[in-house]
CSV table of C-alpha atoms in Angstrom, one decimal:
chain,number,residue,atom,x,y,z
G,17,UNK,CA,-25.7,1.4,16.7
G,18,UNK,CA,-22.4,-0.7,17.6
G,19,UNK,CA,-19.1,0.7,17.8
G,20,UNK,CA,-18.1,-0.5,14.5
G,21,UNK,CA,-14.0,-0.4,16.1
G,22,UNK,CA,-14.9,-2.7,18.9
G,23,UNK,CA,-12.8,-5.4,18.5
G,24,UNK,CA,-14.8,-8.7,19.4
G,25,UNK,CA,-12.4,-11.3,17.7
G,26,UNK,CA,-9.1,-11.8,16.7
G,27,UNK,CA,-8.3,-9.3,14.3
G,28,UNK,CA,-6.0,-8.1,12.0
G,29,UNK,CA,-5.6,-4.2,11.2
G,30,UNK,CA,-4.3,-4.0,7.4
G,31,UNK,CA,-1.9,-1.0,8.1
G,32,UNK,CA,-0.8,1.0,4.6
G,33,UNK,CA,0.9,3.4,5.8
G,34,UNK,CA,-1.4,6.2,4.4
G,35,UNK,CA,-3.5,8.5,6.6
G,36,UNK,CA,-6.6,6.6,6.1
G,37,UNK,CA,-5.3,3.4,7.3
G,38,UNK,CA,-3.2,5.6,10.3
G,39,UNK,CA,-7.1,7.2,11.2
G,40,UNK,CA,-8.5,3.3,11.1
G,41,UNK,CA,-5.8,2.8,13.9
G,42,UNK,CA,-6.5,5.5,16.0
G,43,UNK,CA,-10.1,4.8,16.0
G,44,UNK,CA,-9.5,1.4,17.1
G,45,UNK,CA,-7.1,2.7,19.7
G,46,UNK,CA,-9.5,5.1,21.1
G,47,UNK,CA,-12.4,2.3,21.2
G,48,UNK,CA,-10.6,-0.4,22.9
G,49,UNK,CA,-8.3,1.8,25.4
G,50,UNK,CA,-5.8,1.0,23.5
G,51,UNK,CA,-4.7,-2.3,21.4
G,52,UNK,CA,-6.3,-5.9,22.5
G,53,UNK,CA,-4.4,-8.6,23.3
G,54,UNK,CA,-6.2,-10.4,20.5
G,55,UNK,CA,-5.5,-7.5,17.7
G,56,UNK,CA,-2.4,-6.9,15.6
G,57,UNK,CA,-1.4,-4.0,13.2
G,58,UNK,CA,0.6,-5.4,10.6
G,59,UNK,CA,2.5,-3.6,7.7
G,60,UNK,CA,3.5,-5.3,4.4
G,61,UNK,CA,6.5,-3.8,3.1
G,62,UNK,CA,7.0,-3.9,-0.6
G,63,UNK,CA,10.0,-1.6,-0.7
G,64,UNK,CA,8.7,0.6,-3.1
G,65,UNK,CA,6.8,3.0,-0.8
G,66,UNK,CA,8.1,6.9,0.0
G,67,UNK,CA,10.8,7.1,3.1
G,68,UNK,CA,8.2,9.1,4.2
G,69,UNK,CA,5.6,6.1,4.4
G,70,UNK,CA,7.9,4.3,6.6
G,71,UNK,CA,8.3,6.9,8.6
G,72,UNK,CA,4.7,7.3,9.5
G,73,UNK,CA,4.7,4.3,10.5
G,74,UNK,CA,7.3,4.4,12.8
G,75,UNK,CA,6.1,7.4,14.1
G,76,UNK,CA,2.2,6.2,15.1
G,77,UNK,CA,3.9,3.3,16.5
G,78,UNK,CA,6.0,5.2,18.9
G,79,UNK,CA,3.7,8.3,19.2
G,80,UNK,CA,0.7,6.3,19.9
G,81,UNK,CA,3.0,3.4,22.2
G,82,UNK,CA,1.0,0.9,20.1
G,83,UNK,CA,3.0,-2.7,18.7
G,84,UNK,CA,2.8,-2.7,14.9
G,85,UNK,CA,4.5,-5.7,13.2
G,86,UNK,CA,6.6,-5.0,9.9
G,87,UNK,CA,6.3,-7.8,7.1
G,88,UNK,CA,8.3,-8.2,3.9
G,89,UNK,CA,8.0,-11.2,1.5
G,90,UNK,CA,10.6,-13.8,0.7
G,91,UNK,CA,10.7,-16.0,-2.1
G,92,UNK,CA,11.4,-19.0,-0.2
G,93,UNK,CA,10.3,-20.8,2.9
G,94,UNK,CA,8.9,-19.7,5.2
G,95,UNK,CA,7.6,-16.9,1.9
G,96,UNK,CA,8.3,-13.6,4.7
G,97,UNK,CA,10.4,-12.4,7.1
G,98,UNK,CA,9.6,-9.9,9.9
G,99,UNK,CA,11.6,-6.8,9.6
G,100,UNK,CA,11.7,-2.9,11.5
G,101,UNK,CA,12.1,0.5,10.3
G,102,UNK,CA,15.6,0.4,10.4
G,103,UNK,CA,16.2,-2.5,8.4
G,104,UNK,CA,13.0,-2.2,6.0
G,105,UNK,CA,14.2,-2.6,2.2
G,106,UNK,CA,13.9,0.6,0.8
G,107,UNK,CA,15.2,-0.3,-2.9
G,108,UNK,CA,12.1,-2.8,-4.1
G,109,UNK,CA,13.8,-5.9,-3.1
G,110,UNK,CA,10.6,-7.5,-2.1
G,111,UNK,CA,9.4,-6.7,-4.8
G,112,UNK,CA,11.5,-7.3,-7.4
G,113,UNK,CA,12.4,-10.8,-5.7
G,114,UNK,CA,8.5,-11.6,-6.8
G,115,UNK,CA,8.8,-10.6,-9.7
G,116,UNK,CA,12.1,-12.9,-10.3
G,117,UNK,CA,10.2,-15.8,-9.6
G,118,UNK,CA,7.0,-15.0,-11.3
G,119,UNK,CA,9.3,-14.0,-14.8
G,120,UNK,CA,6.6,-11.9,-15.5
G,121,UNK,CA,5.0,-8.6,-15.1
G,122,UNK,CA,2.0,-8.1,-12.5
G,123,UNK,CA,-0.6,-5.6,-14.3
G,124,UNK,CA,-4.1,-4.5,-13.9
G,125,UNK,CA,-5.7,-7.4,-14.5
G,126,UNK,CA,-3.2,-9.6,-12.7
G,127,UNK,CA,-2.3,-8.2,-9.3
G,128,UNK,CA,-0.3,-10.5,-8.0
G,129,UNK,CA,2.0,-8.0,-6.3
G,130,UNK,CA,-0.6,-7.3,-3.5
G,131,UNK,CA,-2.0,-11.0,-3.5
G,132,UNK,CA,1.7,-12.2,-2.6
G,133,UNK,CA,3.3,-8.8,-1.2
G,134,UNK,CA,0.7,-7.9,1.3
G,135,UNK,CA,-2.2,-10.6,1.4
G,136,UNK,CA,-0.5,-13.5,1.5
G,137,UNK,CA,2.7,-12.2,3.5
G,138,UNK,CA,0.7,-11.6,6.5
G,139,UNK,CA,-1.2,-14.8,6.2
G,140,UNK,CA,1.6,-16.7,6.2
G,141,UNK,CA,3.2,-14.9,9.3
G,142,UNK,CA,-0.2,-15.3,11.2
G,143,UNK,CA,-0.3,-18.8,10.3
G,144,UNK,CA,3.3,-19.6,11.7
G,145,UNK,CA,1.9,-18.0,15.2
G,146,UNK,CA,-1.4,-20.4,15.2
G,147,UNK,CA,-4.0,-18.4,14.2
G,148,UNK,CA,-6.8,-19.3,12.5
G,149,UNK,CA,-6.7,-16.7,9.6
G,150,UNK,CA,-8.4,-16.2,6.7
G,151,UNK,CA,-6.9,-14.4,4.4
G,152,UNK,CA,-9.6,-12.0,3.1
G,153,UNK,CA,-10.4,-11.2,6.8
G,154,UNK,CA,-8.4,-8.3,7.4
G,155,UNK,CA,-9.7,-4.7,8.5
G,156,UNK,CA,-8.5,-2.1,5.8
G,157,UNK,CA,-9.1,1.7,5.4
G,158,UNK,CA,-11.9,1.9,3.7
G,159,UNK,CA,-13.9,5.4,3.8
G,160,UNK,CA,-17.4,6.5,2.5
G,161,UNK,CA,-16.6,7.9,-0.1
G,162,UNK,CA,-14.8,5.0,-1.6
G,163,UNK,CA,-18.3,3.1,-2.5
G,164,UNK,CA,-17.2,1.1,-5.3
G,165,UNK,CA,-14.0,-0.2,-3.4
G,166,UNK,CA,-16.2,-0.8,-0.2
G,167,UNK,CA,-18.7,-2.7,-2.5
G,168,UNK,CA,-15.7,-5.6,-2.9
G,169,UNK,CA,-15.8,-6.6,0.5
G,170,UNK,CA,-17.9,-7.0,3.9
G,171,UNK,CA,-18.8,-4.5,6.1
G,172,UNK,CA,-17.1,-5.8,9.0
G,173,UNK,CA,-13.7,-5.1,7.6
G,174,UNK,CA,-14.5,-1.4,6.6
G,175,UNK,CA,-15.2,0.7,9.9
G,176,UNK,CA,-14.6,3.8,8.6
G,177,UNK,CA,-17.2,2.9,6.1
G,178,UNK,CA,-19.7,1.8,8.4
G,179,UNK,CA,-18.9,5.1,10.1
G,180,UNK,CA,-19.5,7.1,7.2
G,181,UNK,CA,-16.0,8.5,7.7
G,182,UNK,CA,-14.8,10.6,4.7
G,183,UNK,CA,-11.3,12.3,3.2
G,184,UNK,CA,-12.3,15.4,4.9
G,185,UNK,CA,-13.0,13.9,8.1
G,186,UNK,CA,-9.2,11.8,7.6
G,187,UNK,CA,-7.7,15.1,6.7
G,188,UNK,CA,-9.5,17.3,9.2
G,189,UNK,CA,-8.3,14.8,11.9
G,190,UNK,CA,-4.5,15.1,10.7
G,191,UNK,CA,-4.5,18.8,10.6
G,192,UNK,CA,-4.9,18.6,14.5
G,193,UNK,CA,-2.3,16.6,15.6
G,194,UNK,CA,1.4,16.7,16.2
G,195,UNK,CA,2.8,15.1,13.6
G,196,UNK,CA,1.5,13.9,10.1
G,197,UNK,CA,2.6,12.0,6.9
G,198,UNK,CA,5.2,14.1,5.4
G,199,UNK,CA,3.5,13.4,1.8
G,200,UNK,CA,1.5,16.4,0.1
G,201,UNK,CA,-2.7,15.9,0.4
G,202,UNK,CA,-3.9,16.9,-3.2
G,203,UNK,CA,-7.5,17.7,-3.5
G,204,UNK,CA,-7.9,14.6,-0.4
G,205,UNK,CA,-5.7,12.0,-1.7
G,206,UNK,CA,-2.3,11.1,-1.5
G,207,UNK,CA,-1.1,10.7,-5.4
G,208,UNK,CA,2.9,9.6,-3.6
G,209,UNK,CA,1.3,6.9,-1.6
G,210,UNK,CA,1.3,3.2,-2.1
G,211,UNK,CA,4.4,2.1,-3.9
G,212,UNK,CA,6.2,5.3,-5.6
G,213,UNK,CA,5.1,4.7,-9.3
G,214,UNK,CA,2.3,1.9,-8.8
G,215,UNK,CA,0.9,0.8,-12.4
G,216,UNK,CA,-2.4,1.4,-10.7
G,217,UNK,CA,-1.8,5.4,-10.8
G,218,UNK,CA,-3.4,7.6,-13.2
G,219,UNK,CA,-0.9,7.9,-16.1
G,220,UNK,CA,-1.4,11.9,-15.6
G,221,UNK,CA,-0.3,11.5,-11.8
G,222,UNK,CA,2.5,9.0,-12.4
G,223,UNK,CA,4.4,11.6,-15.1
G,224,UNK,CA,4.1,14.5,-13.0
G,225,UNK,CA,5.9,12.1,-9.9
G,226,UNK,CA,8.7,10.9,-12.6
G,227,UNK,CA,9.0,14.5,-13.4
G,228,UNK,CA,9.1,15.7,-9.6
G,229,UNK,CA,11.8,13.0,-8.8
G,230,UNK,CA,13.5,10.9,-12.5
G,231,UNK,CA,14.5,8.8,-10.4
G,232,UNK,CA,11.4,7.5,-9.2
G,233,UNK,CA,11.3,5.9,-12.7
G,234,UNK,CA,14.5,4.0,-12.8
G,235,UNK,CA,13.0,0.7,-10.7
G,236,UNK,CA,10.1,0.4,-13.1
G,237,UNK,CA,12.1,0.6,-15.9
G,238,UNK,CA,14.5,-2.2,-15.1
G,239,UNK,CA,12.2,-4.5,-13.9
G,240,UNK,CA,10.2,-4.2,-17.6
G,241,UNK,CA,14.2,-4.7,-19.4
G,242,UNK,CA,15.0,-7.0,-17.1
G,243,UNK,CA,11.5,-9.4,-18.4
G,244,UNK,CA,12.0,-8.2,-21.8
G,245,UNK,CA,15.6,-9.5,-21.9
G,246,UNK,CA,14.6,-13.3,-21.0
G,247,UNK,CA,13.0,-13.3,-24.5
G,248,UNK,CA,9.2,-14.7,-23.1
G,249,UNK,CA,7.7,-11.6,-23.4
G,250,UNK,CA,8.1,-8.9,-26.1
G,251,UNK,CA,6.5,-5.4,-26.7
G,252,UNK,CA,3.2,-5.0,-24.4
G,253,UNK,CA,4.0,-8.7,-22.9
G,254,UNK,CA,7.1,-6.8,-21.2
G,255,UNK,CA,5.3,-4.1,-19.8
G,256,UNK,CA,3.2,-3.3,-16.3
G,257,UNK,CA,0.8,-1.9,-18.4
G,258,UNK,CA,-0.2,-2.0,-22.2
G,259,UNK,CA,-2.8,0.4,-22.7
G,260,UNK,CA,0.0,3.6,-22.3
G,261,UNK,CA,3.7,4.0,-23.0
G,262,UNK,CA,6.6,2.1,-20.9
G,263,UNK,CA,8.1,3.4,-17.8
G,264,UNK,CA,11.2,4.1,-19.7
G,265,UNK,CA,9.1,6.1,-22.2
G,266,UNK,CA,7.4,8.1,-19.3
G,267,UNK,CA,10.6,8.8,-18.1
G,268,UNK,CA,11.4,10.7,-21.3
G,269,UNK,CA,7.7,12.5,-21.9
G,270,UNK,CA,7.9,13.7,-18.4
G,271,UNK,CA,11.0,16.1,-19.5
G,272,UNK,CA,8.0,17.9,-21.7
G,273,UNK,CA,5.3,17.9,-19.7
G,274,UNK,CA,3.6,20.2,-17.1
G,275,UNK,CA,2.7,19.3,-13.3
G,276,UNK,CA,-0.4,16.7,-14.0
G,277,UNK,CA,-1.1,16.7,-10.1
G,278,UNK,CA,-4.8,16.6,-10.2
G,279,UNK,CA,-5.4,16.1,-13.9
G,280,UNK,CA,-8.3,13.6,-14.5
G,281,UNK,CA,-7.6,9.6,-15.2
G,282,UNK,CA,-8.8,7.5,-12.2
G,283,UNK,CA,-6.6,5.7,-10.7
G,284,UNK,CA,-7.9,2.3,-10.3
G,285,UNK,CA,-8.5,1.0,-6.8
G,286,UNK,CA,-5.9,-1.3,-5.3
G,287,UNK,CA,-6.5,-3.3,-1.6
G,288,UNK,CA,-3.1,-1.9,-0.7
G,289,UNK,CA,-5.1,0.9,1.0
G,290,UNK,CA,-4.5,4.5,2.1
């Protein structure tokens, strides 16, 4: 069987910031002696993920000596800007700047955060360079045990897959190393990953992350005002999601409720990876 982390074209490694995609590197690290000249690591910032994502980052870049490039989006020309840990937004900015020009809502069915965030932010920047990219190219973390998620794409972008690589194996790897993301592992997954209060989360996961930090919430809630208040959209038109309460109501059922860590509601896959 091939080396499913050979790289044998010019490739792009889809780098979350979650210890999936951080394993996915290290792989590729320790199949190619390091980095090709024809690879790159790139990170889309939205600036809604955990200080301690960003750190991560920074610290497999430097711990590992390996070049990753940092991405945000822009609304105008040339649509990103390339950025570094220091100067990474760290209040949405990104994000909301999307949503500004959009004047509406991304939501389950339409993701256009990730499409324009991440996908298309790195094509853009890769385009600008001369490659020829395509956009649904990239290599993301991907394990076994994510079948259904795996089932979207092709094999060639999914090594860990191929691999049959698994959240034990990703967590028994981080156990044994030096350093590690600084974000609690719940029963293998990383509920604080991704953007803070994703509308992808299980509703159960995103209370008990309001409740741990209120102010978690206070993004969310005015970029659904901030929509509501131009008048297009009312009541479930002005929300992420319709099928559960607003951010802003969370935000006040969270004062009530217990820890949900762990409770069941599936979060629903996202290609923003782990």
């Amino acid at each position: 069987m091939s080396d499913p982390f050979k790289i044998i074209e010019p490739t792009v490694i889809s780098f979350s910031g979650g210890r999936t995609s951080g394993y996915m590197l290290w792989r590729v690290l320790q199949s190619n002696n390091g980095l090709p000249d024809d690879a790159k690591v790139i990170f889309a910032n939205t600036g809604k993920e955990e200080e301690a994502t960003l750190k991560f980052i920074n610290d497999c870049a430097i711990k590992w000596n390996v070049p990753i490039v940092w991405l945000e989006y822009l609304p105008e020309k040339p649509r990103y800007k390339e950025i570094t840990y220091e100067t990474a937004s760290r209040n949405g900015e990104p994000f909301a700047a999307l949503i500004k020009k959009k004047n509406y809502l991304p939501n389950p069915v339409t993701r256009f955060c990730t499409v324009e965030l991440k996908i298309r932010t790195i094509h853009r920047y890769l385009k600008d360079l001369g490659w020829k990219h395509d956009e649904n190219s990239d290599w993301i973390g991907i394990r076994a045990d994510e079948p259904r998620r795996a089932a979207k794409v092709t094999r060639d972008r999914v090594p860990l897959f191929v691999d049959g690589i698994t959240s034990k194996d990703v967590g028994n790897f981080w156990a044994e190393q030096e350093f590690d993301l600084e974000l609690p592992n719940i029963n293998g997954k990383t509920y604080h990953g991704n953007c803070d209060l994703c509308f992808l989360k299980g509703y159960p996961q995103t209370l008990s992350l309001i409740q741990e930090k209120p102010e978690r919430a206070i993004w969310w809630i005015e970029q659904e005002a901030k929509i509501k208040s131009t008048g297009q959209f009312t009541g479930d038109g002005a929300r992420f999601r319709k099928d559960r309460p607003s951010y802003k109501q969370m935000m006040e059922y969270s004062k009530t409720q217990g820890d949900m860590f762990g409770s069941e509601e599936e979060t629903i896959a996202c290609f923003c990876g782990d």
